[in-house]
mmCIF file of C-alpha atoms in Angstrom:
data_model
loop_
_atom_site.group_PDB
_atom_site.id
_atom_site.type_symbol
_atom_site.label_atom_id
_atom_site.label_comp_id
_atom_site.label_asym_id
_atom_site.label_seq_id
_atom_site.Cartn_x
_atom_site.Cartn_y
_atom_site.Cartn_z
ATOM 1 C CA MET Z 161 0.056 0.061 0.033
ATOM 2 C CA VAL Z 162 1.059 3.574 -1.041
ATOM 3 C CA SER Z 163 1.601 5.803 1.822
ATOM 4 C CA PRO Z 164 0.169 9.305 1.492
ATOM 5 C CA ASP Z 165 4.058 10.738 1.514
ATOM 6 C CA GLN Z 166 5.060 8.276 -1.194
ATOM 7 C CA ASN Z 167 1.623 9.396 -3.032
ATOM 8 C CA HIS Z 168 2.424 12.778 -2.702
ATOM 9 C CA LEU Z 169 5.637 12.257 -4.240
ATOM 10 C CA LEU Z 170 4.649 10.213 -7.094
ATOM 11 C CA ASN Z 171 1.888 12.699 -8.073
ATOM 12 C CA ALA Z 172 4.557 15.864 -7.878
ATOM 13 C CA HIS Z 173 6.755 14.133 -9.837
ATOM 14 C CA SER Z 174 4.048 13.550 -12.497
ATOM 15 C CA ASP Z 175 3.709 16.961 -12.456
ATOM 16 C CA ARG Z 176 7.217 18.002 -12.980
ATOM 17 C CA LEU Z 177 6.856 15.419 -16.031
ATOM 18 C CA ARG Z 178 3.992 16.645 -17.323
ATOM 19 C CA GLU Z 179 5.398 20.706 -17.018
ATOM 20 C CA LEU Z 180 8.615 19.510 -18.654
ATOM 21 C CA ALA Z 181 6.278 17.910 -21.694
ATOM 22 C CA ALA Z 182 4.680 20.728 -22.369
ATOM 23 C CA LEU Z 183 8.146 22.550 -22.823
ATOM 24 C CA ILE Z 184 9.807 20.332 -24.756
ATOM 25 C CA HIS Z 185 10.677 21.678 -28.443
ATOM 26 C CA PRO Z 186 8.764 19.544 -30.957
ATOM 27 C CA SER Z 187 11.918 18.825 -33.105
ATOM 28 C CA ARG Z 188 12.966 16.511 -29.717
ATOM 29 C CA LEU Z 189 9.773 14.675 -29.889
ATOM 30 C CA ALA Z 190 9.461 14.270 -33.576
ATOM 31 C CA GLY Z 191 12.587 12.165 -33.454
ATOM 32 C CA HIS Z 192 11.012 9.695 -31.233
ATOM 33 C CA LEU Z 193 7.663 9.747 -32.865
ATOM 34 C CA ASP Z 194 6.260 8.440 -36.395
ATOM 35 C CA GLY Z 195 8.379 10.939 -38.730
ATOM 36 C CA LEU Z 196 5.287 11.230 -41.001
ATOM 37 C CA LEU Z 197 3.421 13.120 -38.173
ATOM 38 C CA SER Z 198 3.360 16.982 -39.045
ATOM 39 C CA GLU Z 199 4.559 19.487 -36.293
ATOM 40 C CA ALA Z 200 0.855 20.385 -35.574
ATOM 41 C CA THR Z 201 0.124 16.844 -34.839
ATOM 42 C CA VAL Z 202 3.253 16.768 -32.484
ATOM 43 C CA LEU Z 203 2.045 19.975 -30.480
ATOM 44 C CA GLN Z 204 -1.215 18.797 -30.239
ATOM 45 C CA LEU Z 205 -0.059 15.415 -28.990
ATOM 46 C CA GLN Z 206 2.142 17.490 -26.534
ATOM 47 C CA LYS Z 207 -0.599 19.228 -25.019
ATOM 48 C CA THR Z 208 -2.730 16.154 -24.466
ATOM 49 C CA PRO Z 209 -2.531 16.090 -20.532
ATOM 50 C CA ARG Z 210 -2.634 12.238 -20.482
ATOM 51 C CA LEU Z 211 -0.015 11.746 -22.883
ATOM 52 C CA GLN Z 212 2.327 14.178 -21.298
ATOM 53 C CA GLN Z 213 4.199 11.947 -18.754
ATOM 54 C CA ARG Z 214 4.728 9.568 -21.042
ATOM 55 C CA LEU Z 215 6.191 12.049 -23.837
ATOM 56 C CA ALA Z 216 8.701 12.890 -21.070
ATOM 57 C CA GLU Z 217 9.395 9.508 -20.162
ATOM 58 C CA LEU Z 218 10.228 8.701 -23.738
ATOM 59 C CA LEU Z 219 13.081 11.278 -23.627
ATOM 60 C CA LEU Z 220 14.204 10.914 -20.395
ATOM 61 C CA LYS Z 221 15.944 7.524 -21.014
ATOM 62 C CA SER Z 222 17.892 7.268 -17.712
ATOM 63 C CA GLU Z 223 16.659 5.404 -14.563
ATOM 64 C CA GLU Z 224 17.789 8.471 -12.820
ATOM 65 C CA ALA Z 225 16.029 10.902 -14.968
ATOM 66 C CA SER Z 226 12.854 9.223 -15.628
ATOM 67 C CA ASN Z 227 12.060 7.994 -12.128
ATOM 68 C CA GLY Z 228 14.006 10.442 -9.559
ATOM 69 C CA THR Z 229 11.796 12.748 -7.400
ATOM 70 C CA ASP Z 230 14.586 14.951 -6.517
ATOM 71 C CA TRP Z 231 13.804 17.595 -8.891
ATOM 72 C CA GLY Z 232 15.513 20.705 -7.823
ATOM 73 C CA ARG Z 233 15.053 24.476 -9.324
ATOM 74 C CA ASP Z 234 15.725 24.818 -12.941
ATOM 75 C CA VAL Z 235 19.188 25.987 -13.342
ATOM 76 C CA LEU Z 236 17.709 28.540 -15.697
ATOM 77 C CA LEU Z 237 15.017 29.761 -13.341
ATOM 78 C CA GLY Z 238 12.305 28.588 -15.719
ATOM 79 C CA HIS Z 239 13.355 31.074 -18.320
ATOM 80 C CA ASP Z 240 13.672 30.523 -21.932
ATOM 81 C CA PRO Z 241 17.252 28.857 -22.793
ATOM 82 C CA ARG Z 242 17.165 30.571 -26.036
ATOM 83 C CA ARG Z 243 17.282 33.757 -24.265
ATOM 84 C CA ALA Z 244 19.982 32.759 -21.723
ATOM 85 C CA ALA Z 245 22.214 31.817 -25.068
ATOM 86 C CA LEU Z 246 21.420 35.134 -26.607
ATOM 87 C CA LEU Z 247 22.540 37.097 -23.446
ATOM 88 C CA ALA Z 248 25.737 34.761 -23.463
ATOM 89 C CA GLY Z 249 26.312 35.310 -27.096
ATOM 90 C CA SER Z 250 26.233 39.179 -26.906
ATOM 91 C CA ILE Z 251 28.835 39.261 -23.949
ATOM 92 C CA TRP Z 252 31.044 37.066 -26.558
ATOM 93 C CA HIS Z 253 30.803 39.569 -29.300
ATOM 94 C CA ALA Z 254 30.386 42.730 -27.499
ATOM 95 C CA ARG Z 255 33.208 44.083 -28.834
ATOM 96 C CA SER Z 256 31.537 43.949 -32.380
ATOM 97 C CA VAL Z 257 28.267 44.902 -31.091
ATOM 98 C CA LEU Z 258 29.698 48.130 -29.821
ATOM 99 C CA LYS Z 259 31.230 49.046 -33.151
ATOM 100 C CA LEU Z 260 27.799 48.840 -35.172
ATOM 101 C CA VAL Z 261 27.109 52.505 -35.167
ATOM 102 C CA SER Z 262 24.719 52.614 -38.410
ATOM 103 C CA LYS Z 263 21.151 52.897 -37.148
ATOM 104 C CA HIS Z 264 20.209 50.596 -39.992
ATOM 105 C CA ASP Z 265 22.595 47.735 -38.662
ATOM 106 C CA VAL Z 266 21.957 48.186 -35.304
ATOM 107 C CA ALA Z 267 18.351 47.937 -35.923
ATOM 108 C CA ILE Z 268 18.638 44.730 -37.487
ATOM 109 C CA LEU Z 269 20.972 43.199 -34.761
ATOM 110 C CA ILE Z 270 18.234 44.317 -32.440
ATOM 111 C CA GLU Z 271 15.460 42.624 -34.408
ATOM 112 C CA ASN Z 272 17.402 39.541 -34.695
ATOM 113 C CA ILE Z 273 18.912 38.947 -30.934
ATOM 114 C CA GLY Z 274 16.573 41.530 -29.323
ATOM 115 C CA ALA Z 275 16.851 44.998 -26.925
ATOM 116 C CA GLU Z 276 17.826 42.934 -24.218
ATOM 117 C CA ALA Z 277 20.670 41.131 -25.509
ATOM 118 C CA HIS Z 278 21.884 44.374 -27.158
ATOM 119 C CA ALA Z 279 22.028 46.446 -24.093
ATOM 120 C CA PHE Z 280 23.327 43.317 -21.805
ATOM 121 C CA SER Z 281 26.350 43.275 -24.420
ATOM 122 C CA ILE Z 282 27.375 46.734 -23.962
ATOM 123 C CA ARG Z 283 27.063 46.574 -20.064
ATOM 124 C CA HIS Z 284 29.339 43.733 -19.985
ATOM 125 C CA LEU Z 285 31.810 44.734 -22.851
ATOM 126 C CA SER Z 286 34.673 43.881 -20.417
ATOM 127 C CA GLY Z 287 33.519 40.276 -20.585
ATOM 128 C CA ALA Z 288 34.175 39.924 -24.226
ATOM 129 C CA VAL Z 289 35.737 36.985 -25.716
ATOM 130 C CA ALA Z 290 35.810 37.696 -29.654
ATOM 131 C CA THR Z 291 38.777 39.814 -30.666
ATOM 132 C CA THR Z 292 37.983 39.742 -34.233
ATOM 133 C CA SER Z 293 35.363 42.514 -35.398
ATOM 134 C CA ILE Z 294 32.300 41.203 -37.321
ATOM 135 C CA VAL Z 295 30.982 44.218 -39.198
ATOM 136 C CA ASP Z 296 27.957 42.906 -41.029
ATOM 137 C CA PRO Z 297 24.746 42.318 -38.468
ATOM 138 C CA HIS Z 298 23.228 39.583 -39.843
ATOM 139 C CA LYS Z 299 26.302 37.568 -39.611
ATOM 140 C CA LEU Z 300 27.076 38.756 -36.142
ATOM 141 C CA SER Z 301 23.532 37.754 -34.917
ATOM 142 C CA SER Z 302 24.232 34.287 -35.968
ATOM 143 C CA GLN Z 303 27.557 34.266 -34.658
ATOM 144 C CA ILE Z 304 25.863 35.621 -31.027
ATOM 145 C CA GLU Z 305 23.517 32.671 -31.513
ATOM 146 C CA HIS Z 306 25.962 30.146 -32.306
ATOM 147 C CA ASP Z 307 28.649 30.936 -29.597
ATOM 148 C CA GLY Z 308 25.731 31.797 -27.053
ATOM 149 C CA HIS Z 309 24.349 28.404 -27.488
ATOM 150 C CA ALA Z 310 27.712 26.638 -27.476
ATOM 151 C CA CYS Z 311 28.320 28.292 -23.895
ATOM 152 C CA LEU Z 312 25.199 27.236 -22.765
ATOM 153 C CA GLY Z 313 26.126 23.610 -23.672
ATOM 154 C CA ALA Z 314 29.913 23.808 -22.226
ATOM 155 C CA TRP Z 315 28.047 24.940 -19.032
ATOM 156 C CA LEU Z 316 25.585 22.500 -18.681
ATOM 157 C CA LYS Z 317 28.449 19.745 -19.000
ATOM 158 C CA ASP Z 318 28.809 20.456 -14.966
ATOM 159 C CA ALA Z 319 25.203 20.307 -14.056
ATOM 160 C CA SER Z 320 23.337 16.943 -13.121
ATOM 161 C CA GLU Z 321 22.077 14.893 -16.534
ATOM 162 C CA LEU Z 322 18.311 16.068 -14.917
ATOM 163 C CA ASP Z 323 19.267 19.447 -14.988
ATOM 164 C CA ARG Z 324 21.294 19.401 -18.471
ATOM 165 C CA VAL Z 325 18.253 17.775 -20.329
ATOM 166 C CA ARG Z 326 15.536 20.092 -18.627
ATOM 167 C CA VAL Z 327 17.035 22.571 -20.498
ATOM 168 C CA LEU Z 328 18.444 21.279 -23.501
ATOM 169 C CA PHE Z 329 15.027 19.625 -24.636
ATOM 170 C CA ARG Z 330 13.560 23.269 -24.550
ATOM 171 C CA LEU Z 331 15.986 23.945 -27.631
ATOM 172 C CA PRO Z 332 15.625 22.394 -30.756
ATOM 173 C CA VAL Z 333 17.696 19.879 -32.337
ATOM 174 C CA GLY Z 334 20.954 21.011 -34.086
ATOM 175 C CA THR Z 335 22.019 23.843 -31.733
ATOM 176 C CA ALA Z 336 25.649 24.744 -30.908
ATOM 177 C CA ALA Z 337 24.528 23.536 -27.230
ATOM 178 C CA GLU Z 338 25.030 20.080 -28.576
ATOM 179 C CA SER Z 339 28.800 20.511 -29.651
ATOM 180 C CA PRO Z 340 30.521 23.399 -27.676
ATOM 181 C CA GLY Z 341 34.355 23.613 -28.612
ATOM 182 C CA ALA Z 342 37.251 24.375 -25.934
ATOM 183 C CA GLU Z 343 36.988 27.882 -26.278
ATOM 184 C CA HIS Z 344 33.269 27.687 -25.088
ATOM 185 C CA HIS Z 345 33.994 25.438 -22.184
ATOM 186 C CA ASN Z 346 36.931 27.843 -20.933
ATOM 187 C CA ALA Z 347 34.466 30.964 -21.255
ATOM 188 C CA ALA Z 348 31.236 29.407 -20.036
ATOM 189 C CA SER Z 349 31.195 29.452 -16.570
ATOM 190 C CA ARG Z 350 32.121 33.165 -16.607
ATOM 191 C CA LEU Z 351 29.396 34.168 -19.165
ATOM 192 C CA LEU Z 352 26.879 32.328 -17.655
ATOM 193 C CA SER Z 353 27.422 33.527 -14.145
ATOM 194 C CA LEU Z 354 26.450 37.134 -15.215
ATOM 195 C CA VAL Z 355 23.432 35.454 -16.833
ATOM 196 C CA VAL Z 356 22.122 33.851 -14.425
ATOM 197 C CA ALA Z 357 22.842 36.484 -12.182
ATOM 198 C CA HIS Z 358 20.511 38.804 -14.599
ATOM 199 C CA LEU Z 359 17.847 36.329 -14.482
ATOM 200 C CA THR Z 360 18.006 36.185 -10.984
ATOM 201 C CA SER Z 361 17.225 39.543 -10.714
ATOM 202 C CA GLU Z 362 13.887 39.100 -12.338
ATOM 203 C CA ALA Z 363 10.723 36.956 -10.957
ATOM 204 C CA PRO Z 364 10.944 33.290 -11.742
ATOM 205 C CA ALA Z 365 9.676 32.958 -15.241
ATOM 206 C CA ALA Z 366 5.783 31.166 -14.991
#
């Protein structure tokens, strides 16, 4: 017979699995389901309460991740991992961001990475990593996203498996978070500490 305490833990764990399932990027699920399913169908399955726990368990392959009940606070405090990546990447390329002076170029950059990342970059100029300037705003945006995701992935290497997948599953398949380079491992802790401090200053995401 299941005790009230055990029942509470099981219910709490089921709730967390359903919450995770609702946040998983559809491309993560698509690879584990029928390849003929449309994105709209995958999204519909993902929103079905009675399927959410099974979908999460499908991706959480390890025993620890799928059966464990010790779920701490999300390492990104519930915030969008792409947002965290853009913030980290904006510091990485802060020198290039500062050198963009054309209103047209700045507008393109902000459209691609957001005003928050643009301002965050300038505020943390002293933490910049890249020394080579990128003058094209489209290329700069792409590199900010690439290096930011790579730093996020490198930072997550030191996290528990559960903490790592809870973040990575919310990103699409194929980002640089899956294959960070040595340079990203070297800078990740410093850049992400700034990002997490920024996120901590806000109320937790819903």
